[in-house]
Amino acid sequence: MPVFYKPVPTSEHDDEESQNLTKSRSARIKTTLFYFVATIAVMYVAYLATRSIIRSVPKHGMHGRPGCHHRNLTTLPSHHILPSGDKIPSVALGVWQAGKGEVGAAVQTALKTGYRHIDGAWIYGNEEEVGKAISASGVPRDQLWLTSKLWNNFHAPEDIEPALDETLTRLNTEYLDLYLIHWPIAFKKGSNNVLDKELTANPYPTWQKLEELVDKGKIRNIGISKIKNLTANPLKHKPAVNQVELNYFNPQPELLKWSKENGLLLEAYSPLGSTKQVKEALSVPEVKEIAKKLDITPAQALISWHVQRGTIVLPKSVTPSRVQENFQVVTLPDDLFDKLEKAATSHPPQRVVNPSKNWGLDFDVFDENWPL
Ligand code: NAP
């Protein structure tokens, strides 16, 4: 019988044999297919892993010092030097709205990643968990930058030290690197909506008490957040920083220019547009273009832009991969930086965070003139 003829089954046995042949052929095909798909899957996972490693490791090598694990340190500042001589790291982990049960893990991830700056506040209600995570990390205290903020109803001079002591106890530390007056609004003690008009109109007594606490060694630097009416007074310790909202929607170029000219460092809060507008910020065409061209993420493009603008940046995340991602900053080429700066400053500014209504104020805390 010529070999190219397929034998016609002549008996039950032949039929069975043929069926077995078909079965074994289809089993072979299935096995080959399985190995093919498995190989593709393994290669894809390897590609993703390699890409994520490449993205998370600085292109120009790691610096040995903590708080400096950024790319391109030759051009982007890893820290700024304050009038006290202290070095404040450029990128911090913000912990507002980082809930109990998740903030500690976020702080641990951040410290493992190389962050050495945590931006917290008494009002965030999570200082104890932040403190525990810091203690558990084993990072020496003198390598950390801890910021906290004085809440609105502790502005009366006699209430400040007890509030600070509570923060220090919760954070399990002897001193803060930076203590800010959280808002330019003072409430009466124990209330969260009864305005203390006198201390709101004139924050000088509050500032003087903070100066005293610097001299006592409980705070290394003091600063403000959104306060405008302080500089008329003779200050023993000038504000070391001003923490303000800076993001794509509200980039405040005039304030940035004024602050640079007057040697007052700005800290960018809600740098990604806060929870409310982060999605929108990450979808801005110029941000996406930078991300694509530099093979970085949109969040990294925005955070890099802030550092390149010369501000401290405080992105918040409780998602481990994002905490890691947000620590990697790169120098944006001039043309891309300018393009994003132009896009951010060409639309009408829109403030993302404004609690005036929630506090029941009958004026806007960001208005130029308060009807006090
Ligand atoms: P933000 O940092 O601009 O945005 C935080 C939001 O972005 C969260 O929803 C976070 O989600 C998400 N996110 C973070 N990284 C991301 C990434 N790589 N990709 C996608 N989404 C990402 O907003 P913020 O918390 O308003 O501001 C930051 C910090 O500034 C605060 O935590 C606080 O320390 C400080 N702040 C200060 C004041 C003040 O009055 N002085 C006011 C506001 C804020 P997940 O957490 O779910 O990852």
Short mmCIF file of C-alpha atoms and ligand atoms in Angstrom, two decimals:
data_model
loop_
_atom_site.label_atom_id
_atom_site.label_comp_id
_atom_site.label_asym_id
_atom_site.label_seq_id
_atom_site.Cartn_x
_atom_site.Cartn_y
_atom_site.Cartn_z
CA MET A 1 0.00 0.00 0.00
CA PRO A 2 1.50 3.38 -0.95
CA VAL A 3 2.47 5.23 2.18
CA PHE A 4 0.49 8.28 1.26
CA TYR A 5 -2.78 6.43 1.39
CA LYS A 6 -4.64 6.79 4.63
CA PRO A 7 -5.69 3.28 5.56
CA VAL A 8 -9.42 2.81 5.61
CA PRO A 9 -10.41 1.18 8.87
CA THR A 10 -11.22 -2.38 8.17
CA SER A 11 -12.11 -3.57 11.59
CA GLU A 12 -13.16 -2.37 15.00
CA HIS A 13 -9.54 -2.58 16.10
CA ASP A 14 -8.37 -0.38 13.23
CA ASP A 15 -11.11 2.07 14.02
CA GLU A 16 -10.01 2.23 17.64
CA GLU A 17 -6.38 2.69 16.61
CA SER A 18 -7.32 5.54 14.33
CA GLN A 19 -9.31 7.19 17.12
CA ASN A 20 -6.34 6.81 19.45
CA LEU A 21 -4.09 8.37 16.84
CA THR A 22 -6.44 11.34 16.49
CA LYS A 23 -6.64 11.66 20.27
CA SER A 24 -2.89 11.61 20.72
CA ARG A 25 -2.44 14.15 17.91
CA SER A 26 -4.94 16.51 19.49
CA ALA A 27 -3.27 15.98 22.88
CA ARG A 28 0.05 16.92 21.29
CA ILE A 29 -1.50 20.05 19.76
CA LYS A 30 -3.03 20.96 23.12
CA THR A 31 0.31 20.48 24.89
CA THR A 32 2.14 22.56 22.28
CA LEU A 33 -0.50 25.27 22.55
CA PHE A 34 -0.29 25.19 26.35
CA TYR A 35 3.51 25.61 26.29
CA PHE A 36 3.20 28.36 23.70
CA VAL A 37 0.67 30.34 25.76
CA ALA A 38 2.62 29.69 28.97
CA THR A 39 5.86 30.93 27.34
CA ILE A 40 4.15 34.10 26.12
CA ALA A 41 2.66 34.66 29.60
CA VAL A 42 6.03 34.15 31.32
CA MET A 43 7.72 36.51 28.84
CA TYR A 44 5.03 39.15 29.43
CA VAL A 45 5.35 38.90 33.21
CA ALA A 46 9.15 39.13 32.87
CA TYR A 47 8.71 42.22 30.67
CA LEU A 48 6.40 43.87 33.23
CA ALA A 49 8.76 43.04 36.10
CA THR A 50 11.80 44.37 34.22
CA ARG A 51 9.95 47.54 33.26
CA SER A 52 8.84 48.16 36.83
CA ILE A 53 12.40 47.57 38.13
CA ILE A 54 13.82 49.96 35.53
CA ARG A 55 11.23 52.58 36.44
CA SER A 56 11.84 52.27 40.16
CA VAL A 57 15.64 52.41 40.03
CA PRO A 58 17.24 55.80 39.46
CA LYS A 59 18.79 56.02 36.00
CA HIS A 60 21.91 57.64 37.37
CA GLY A 61 22.48 55.41 40.33
CA MET A 62 21.36 55.67 43.93
CA HIS A 63 22.84 58.19 46.25
CA GLY A 64 24.00 56.75 49.53
CA ARG A 65 22.27 59.32 51.68
CA PRO A 66 18.72 58.76 52.82
CA GLY A 67 16.11 61.05 51.38
CA CYS A 68 18.05 61.43 48.17
CA HIS A 69 16.93 58.50 46.09
CA HIS A 70 15.90 60.56 43.13
CA ARG A 71 17.02 60.45 39.54
CA ASN A 72 19.13 63.21 38.08
CA LEU A 73 20.19 64.70 41.36
CA THR A 74 22.73 66.84 39.58
CA THR A 75 19.93 69.11 38.44
CA LEU A 76 16.93 68.48 40.67
CA PRO A 77 17.37 69.38 44.32
CA SER A 78 17.03 66.43 46.69
CA HIS A 79 16.49 68.93 49.52
CA HIS A 80 16.43 72.63 50.34
CA ILE A 81 18.33 74.41 53.06
CA LEU A 82 16.21 76.45 55.45
CA PRO A 83 17.33 79.61 57.28
CA SER A 84 18.09 77.39 60.32
CA GLY A 85 20.60 75.45 58.20
CA ASP A 86 18.40 72.34 58.32
CA LYS A 87 17.99 70.34 55.11
CA ILE A 88 14.40 69.59 54.20
CA PRO A 89 13.95 66.72 51.70
CA SER A 90 12.18 67.71 48.47
CA VAL A 91 9.71 64.84 48.34
CA ALA A 92 7.54 63.91 51.32
CA LEU A 93 4.80 61.41 51.95
CA GLY A 94 1.59 63.31 52.74
CA VAL A 95 -0.74 61.53 55.16
CA TRP A 96 -3.98 63.51 55.07
CA GLN A 97 -6.88 61.11 54.49
CA ALA A 98 -4.55 58.17 55.03
CA GLY A 99 -6.87 56.14 57.18
CA LYS A 100 -6.21 54.23 60.34
CA GLY A 101 -5.06 50.72 59.53
CA GLU A 102 -3.45 51.83 56.27
CA VAL A 103 -1.32 54.85 57.13
CA GLY A 104 1.26 52.83 59.10
CA ALA A 105 1.90 50.49 56.17
CA ALA A 106 2.18 53.48 53.81
CA VAL A 107 4.77 55.10 56.08
CA GLN A 108 6.71 51.83 56.31
CA THR A 109 6.68 51.46 52.51
CA ALA A 110 7.78 55.07 52.13
CA LEU A 111 10.68 54.70 54.55
CA LYS A 112 11.80 51.49 52.84
CA THR A 113 11.61 53.27 49.49
CA GLY A 114 13.89 56.03 50.74
CA TYR A 115 11.49 58.81 51.78
CA ARG A 116 12.77 60.66 54.83
CA HIS A 117 10.06 63.29 55.05
CA ILE A 118 6.54 62.76 56.39
CA ASP A 119 3.98 65.55 56.21
CA GLY A 120 1.35 65.05 58.90
CA ALA A 121 -0.91 67.07 61.17
CA TRP A 122 -2.69 66.76 64.50
CA ILE A 123 -6.07 66.99 62.76
CA TYR A 124 -5.36 64.02 60.45
CA GLY A 125 -6.03 61.81 63.48
CA ASN A 126 -3.36 59.28 62.54
CA GLU A 127 -0.22 60.51 64.29
CA GLU A 128 -0.08 57.56 66.67
CA GLU A 129 -0.01 55.03 63.82
CA VAL A 130 2.51 57.15 61.92
CA GLY A 131 4.69 57.25 65.05
CA LYS A 132 4.50 53.48 65.52
CA ALA A 133 5.46 52.86 61.89
CA ILE A 134 8.43 55.21 62.21
CA SER A 135 9.62 53.52 65.39
CA ALA A 136 9.23 50.07 63.81
CA SER A 137 11.23 51.14 60.75
CA GLY A 138 14.43 51.58 62.72
CA VAL A 139 15.33 54.70 60.72
CA PRO A 140 17.32 56.93 63.09
CA ARG A 141 15.41 60.01 64.16
CA ASP A 142 18.11 62.40 62.96
CA GLN A 143 17.67 61.10 59.41
CA LEU A 144 13.97 61.88 59.39
CA TRP A 145 12.04 65.04 58.67
CA LEU A 146 8.78 65.19 60.59
CA THR A 147 6.27 67.94 59.98
CA SER A 148 3.08 68.46 61.96
CA LYS A 149 0.57 71.26 62.15
CA LEU A 150 -1.15 73.25 64.88
CA TRP A 151 -4.91 72.92 64.52
CA ASN A 152 -7.19 75.93 64.34
CA ASN A 153 -8.59 75.65 67.86
CA PHE A 154 -5.19 75.63 69.56
CA HIS A 155 -4.04 79.08 68.42
CA ALA A 156 -4.35 80.66 71.87
CA PRO A 157 -0.78 80.85 73.23
CA GLU A 158 -1.65 78.80 76.34
CA ASP A 159 -3.09 75.97 74.22
CA ILE A 160 -0.14 75.56 71.88
CA GLU A 161 2.37 73.65 73.98
CA PRO A 162 -0.15 71.04 75.19
CA ALA A 163 -1.25 70.47 71.59
CA LEU A 164 2.36 70.14 70.46
CA ASP A 165 3.13 67.77 73.34
CA GLU A 166 0.24 65.55 72.28
CA THR A 167 1.66 65.39 68.76
CA LEU A 168 5.16 64.66 70.07
CA THR A 169 3.87 61.84 72.29
CA ARG A 170 1.85 60.32 69.46
CA LEU A 171 4.76 60.49 67.05
CA ASN A 172 7.03 59.15 69.78
CA THR A 173 9.58 61.89 69.26
CA GLU A 174 11.22 64.61 71.33
CA TYR A 175 11.01 67.29 68.66
CA LEU A 176 9.47 68.21 65.32
CA ASP A 177 11.55 69.33 62.36
CA LEU A 178 8.75 71.61 61.25
CA TYR A 179 5.57 72.83 62.90
CA LEU A 180 3.12 74.84 60.82
CA ILE A 181 0.14 76.96 61.69
CA HIS A 182 -2.30 74.79 59.75
CA TRP A 183 -4.77 77.47 58.63
CA PRO A 184 -4.97 81.22 58.93
CA ILE A 185 -8.16 80.72 60.89
CA ALA A 186 -8.40 80.54 64.68
CA PHE A 187 -11.37 78.89 66.37
CA LYS A 188 -12.26 79.27 70.00
CA LYS A 189 -10.83 76.51 72.15
CA GLY A 190 -12.77 73.25 71.84
CA SER A 191 -14.86 74.43 68.90
CA ASN A 192 -14.54 73.75 65.23
CA ASN A 193 -16.71 76.54 63.95
CA VAL A 194 -16.68 79.44 66.42
CA LEU A 195 -14.25 81.96 65.02
CA ASP A 196 -11.75 83.62 67.31
CA LYS A 197 -11.79 86.90 65.43
CA GLU A 198 -8.92 88.47 67.33
CA LEU A 199 -6.42 85.64 66.80
CA THR A 200 -7.54 85.22 63.20
CA ALA A 201 -7.00 88.90 62.45
CA ASN A 202 -3.69 88.90 64.28
CA PRO A 203 -1.75 85.62 64.46
CA TYR A 204 1.28 87.29 66.04
CA PRO A 205 0.68 85.98 69.60
CA THR A 206 0.42 82.47 68.17
CA TRP A 207 3.66 82.97 66.28
CA GLN A 208 5.47 84.33 69.32
CA LYS A 209 4.55 81.24 71.32
CA LEU A 210 5.87 79.04 68.49
CA GLU A 211 9.13 81.02 68.53
CA GLU A 212 9.40 80.28 72.24
CA LEU A 213 8.99 76.56 71.54
CA VAL A 214 11.78 76.73 68.95
CA ASP A 215 14.03 78.25 71.58
CA LYS A 216 12.97 75.50 73.99
CA GLY A 217 14.10 72.86 71.45
CA LYS A 218 10.73 71.19 70.88
CA ILE A 219 10.51 72.46 67.30
CA ARG A 220 13.42 73.02 64.93
CA ASN A 221 11.58 75.16 62.34
CA ILE A 222 8.25 76.94 62.24
CA GLY A 223 6.20 77.81 59.23
CA ILE A 224 2.84 78.84 57.95
CA SER A 225 0.20 77.46 55.69
CA LYS A 226 -1.68 80.05 53.64
CA ILE A 227 -1.08 82.86 56.16
CA LYS A 228 -0.64 86.36 54.73
CA ASN A 229 -0.89 88.73 57.68
CA LEU A 230 2.23 87.90 59.69
CA THR A 231 5.12 89.71 58.08
CA ALA A 232 4.09 93.17 59.33
CA ASN A 233 5.48 92.19 62.73
CA PRO A 234 9.11 91.99 63.84
CA LEU A 235 9.77 88.25 63.85
CA LYS A 236 12.45 86.53 65.90
CA HIS A 237 12.15 83.39 63.75
CA LYS A 238 10.85 83.99 60.24
CA PRO A 239 8.55 81.40 58.69
CA ALA A 240 10.79 78.67 57.26
CA VAL A 241 8.19 77.56 54.73
CA ASN A 242 4.74 78.37 53.46
CA GLN A 243 2.65 75.30 52.68
CA VAL A 244 0.06 76.07 50.01
CA GLU A 245 -2.05 74.37 47.40
CA LEU A 246 -0.06 73.98 44.20
CA ASN A 247 -1.18 71.74 41.39
CA TYR A 248 -2.08 71.81 37.71
CA PHE A 249 -5.39 73.49 38.47
CA ASN A 250 -4.01 76.07 40.93
CA PRO A 251 -0.31 76.61 40.14
CA GLN A 252 -0.02 80.11 41.70
CA PRO A 253 2.91 81.38 39.58
CA GLU A 254 2.89 84.88 41.16
CA LEU A 255 3.11 83.49 44.68
CA LEU A 256 5.93 81.19 43.58
CA LYS A 257 7.83 84.10 42.06
CA TRP A 258 7.29 86.31 45.12
CA SER A 259 8.35 83.51 47.47
CA LYS A 260 11.57 82.89 45.55
CA GLU A 261 12.39 86.58 45.52
CA ASN A 262 11.78 86.76 49.26
CA GLY A 263 13.55 83.56 50.25
CA LEU A 264 10.43 81.77 51.48
CA LEU A 265 10.27 78.13 50.44
CA LEU A 266 6.91 76.86 49.23
CA GLU A 267 5.57 73.38 49.93
CA ALA A 268 3.07 72.05 47.39
CA TYR A 269 0.06 70.42 49.01
CA SER A 270 -2.50 68.50 46.96
CA PRO A 271 0.19 68.34 44.24
CA LEU A 272 -1.74 65.78 42.19
CA GLY A 273 -5.04 67.59 42.52
CA SER A 274 -6.04 65.75 45.70
CA THR A 275 -8.40 62.78 45.78
CA LYS A 276 -11.06 64.94 44.15
CA GLN A 277 -9.15 65.76 40.97
CA VAL A 278 -6.21 63.41 40.72
CA LYS A 279 -7.76 61.51 37.79
CA GLU A 280 -8.27 64.71 35.85
CA ALA A 281 -4.71 65.89 36.59
CA LEU A 282 -3.19 62.63 35.39
CA SER A 283 -5.16 62.92 32.12
CA VAL A 284 -3.94 66.39 31.18
CA PRO A 285 -2.55 66.03 27.61
CA GLU A 286 0.76 67.77 28.43
CA VAL A 287 1.22 65.50 31.46
CA LYS A 288 0.52 62.42 29.38
CA GLU A 289 2.90 63.62 26.67
CA ILE A 290 5.74 64.06 29.17
CA ALA A 291 5.04 60.64 30.66
CA LYS A 292 5.12 59.02 27.24
CA LYS A 293 8.23 60.81 26.01
CA LEU A 294 10.24 60.15 29.18
CA ASP A 295 8.80 56.68 29.84
CA ILE A 296 7.58 57.70 33.27
CA THR A 297 4.08 57.78 34.75
CA PRO A 298 1.81 60.86 34.67
CA ALA A 299 2.12 61.17 38.47
CA GLN A 300 5.91 61.14 38.17
CA ALA A 301 5.67 63.85 35.49
CA LEU A 302 3.64 66.08 37.82
CA ILE A 303 5.73 65.44 40.92
CA SER A 304 8.93 66.12 38.92
CA TRP A 305 7.40 69.36 37.64
CA HIS A 306 6.81 70.51 41.24
CA VAL A 307 10.40 69.75 42.29
CA GLN A 308 11.69 71.46 39.16
CA ARG A 309 9.60 74.53 40.00
CA GLY A 310 11.65 74.75 43.19
CA THR A 311 9.06 73.64 45.73
CA ILE A 312 8.82 70.83 48.24
CA VAL A 313 6.20 68.34 47.11
CA LEU A 314 3.93 66.28 49.38
CA PRO A 315 2.11 63.58 47.38
CA LYS A 316 -0.18 61.38 49.45
CA SER A 317 -0.78 57.72 48.73
CA VAL A 318 -1.59 54.62 50.70
CA THR A 319 -1.09 52.36 47.69
CA PRO A 320 2.36 50.71 47.99
CA SER A 321 3.20 50.82 44.27
CA ARG A 322 2.20 54.51 44.07
CA VAL A 323 4.17 55.40 47.20
CA GLN A 324 7.22 53.94 45.42
CA GLU A 325 6.33 55.49 42.08
CA ASN A 326 5.88 58.97 43.54
CA PHE A 327 9.41 59.03 44.95
CA GLN A 328 11.08 58.85 41.55
CA VAL A 329 11.54 62.29 40.09
CA VAL A 330 13.31 63.19 36.87
CA THR A 331 14.50 66.40 35.30
CA LEU A 332 12.06 67.41 32.60
CA PRO A 333 13.68 68.77 29.44
CA ASP A 334 13.19 72.55 29.25
CA ASP A 335 10.72 72.42 26.37
CA LEU A 336 8.47 69.90 28.15
CA PHE A 337 8.72 71.70 31.49
CA ASP A 338 7.79 75.00 29.82
CA LYS A 339 4.91 73.39 27.97
CA LEU A 340 3.40 72.02 31.18
CA GLU A 341 4.04 75.27 33.07
CA LYS A 342 2.31 77.19 30.27
CA ALA A 343 -0.65 74.81 30.19
CA ALA A 344 -1.04 75.00 33.99
CA THR A 345 -0.84 78.78 34.11
CA SER A 346 -2.96 79.54 31.04
CA HIS A 347 -6.37 78.47 32.33
CA PRO A 348 -8.30 80.28 35.06
CA PRO A 349 -7.00 79.06 38.42
CA GLN A 350 -9.27 76.72 40.28
CA ARG A 351 -8.71 75.88 43.95
CA VAL A 352 -9.24 72.22 44.78
CA VAL A 353 -9.31 72.28 48.59
CA ASN A 354 -11.43 74.91 50.34
CA PRO A 355 -13.10 74.07 53.67
CA SER A 356 -14.69 77.51 54.23
CA LYS A 357 -18.23 76.21 53.73
CA ASN A 358 -17.67 73.06 55.79
CA TRP A 359 -16.52 75.23 58.65
CA GLY A 360 -19.62 77.36 58.33
CA LEU A 361 -17.60 80.54 57.71
CA ASP A 362 -19.56 83.42 56.23
CA PHE A 363 -16.52 84.39 54.15
CA ASP A 364 -14.04 82.57 51.96
CA VAL A 365 -10.82 81.80 53.79
CA PHE A 366 -8.95 82.51 50.53
CA ASP A 367 -10.51 85.93 49.93
CA GLU A 368 -8.07 88.82 49.85
CA ASN A 369 -10.01 90.76 52.48
CA TRP A 370 -11.75 89.14 55.37
CA PRO A 371 -14.77 90.87 56.86
CA LEU A 372 -13.51 90.43 60.43
P1 NAP B 1 -2.62 64.58 46.44
O1 NAP B 1 -1.36 64.09 47.00
O2 NAP B 1 -2.59 65.61 45.38
O3 NAP B 1 -3.50 63.37 45.87
C1 NAP B 1 -3.79 62.24 46.64
C2 NAP B 1 -4.67 61.33 45.79
O4 NAP B 1 -3.93 60.88 44.65
C3 NAP B 1 -5.10 60.07 46.51
O5 NAP B 1 -6.41 59.78 46.08
C4 NAP B 1 -4.12 59.02 46.01
O6 NAP B 1 -4.72 57.73 46.04
C5 NAP B 1 -3.89 59.46 44.60
N1 NAP B 1 -2.56 59.11 44.08
C6 NAP B 1 -1.38 59.29 44.70
N2 NAP B 1 -0.37 58.88 43.92
C7 NAP B 1 -0.92 58.41 42.77
C8 NAP B 1 -0.38 57.84 41.60
N3 NAP B 1 0.93 57.66 41.46
N4 NAP B 1 -1.24 57.46 40.62
C9 NAP B 1 -2.57 57.64 40.76
N5 NAP B 1 -3.14 58.18 41.86
C10 NAP B 1 -2.32 58.56 42.87
O7 NAP B 1 -3.61 65.14 47.56
P2 NAP B 1 -3.66 65.56 49.07
O8 NAP B 1 -3.70 64.40 49.97
O9 NAP B 1 -4.77 66.55 49.14
O10 NAP B 1 -2.31 66.37 49.32
C11 NAP B 1 -1.10 65.78 49.68
C12 NAP B 1 -0.66 66.14 51.09
O11 NAP B 1 -0.56 67.54 51.25
C13 NAP B 1 -1.65 65.73 52.18
O12 NAP B 1 -1.61 64.34 52.45
C14 NAP B 1 -1.16 66.58 53.31
O13 NAP B 1 0.00 66.03 53.90
C15 NAP B 1 -0.85 67.88 52.61
N6 NAP B 1 -2.02 68.81 52.64
C16 NAP B 1 -1.93 69.91 53.45
C17 NAP B 1 -2.97 70.81 53.50
C18 NAP B 1 -2.87 72.00 54.39
O14 NAP B 1 -3.91 72.58 54.73
N7 NAP B 1 -1.70 72.43 54.78
C19 NAP B 1 -4.12 70.62 52.72
C20 NAP B 1 -4.18 69.51 51.88
C21 NAP B 1 -3.12 68.62 51.86
P3 NAP B 1 -4.27 56.53 47.03
O15 NAP B 1 -3.91 57.11 48.35
O16 NAP B 1 -5.50 55.71 47.08
O17 NAP B 1 -3.12 55.83 46.36
#
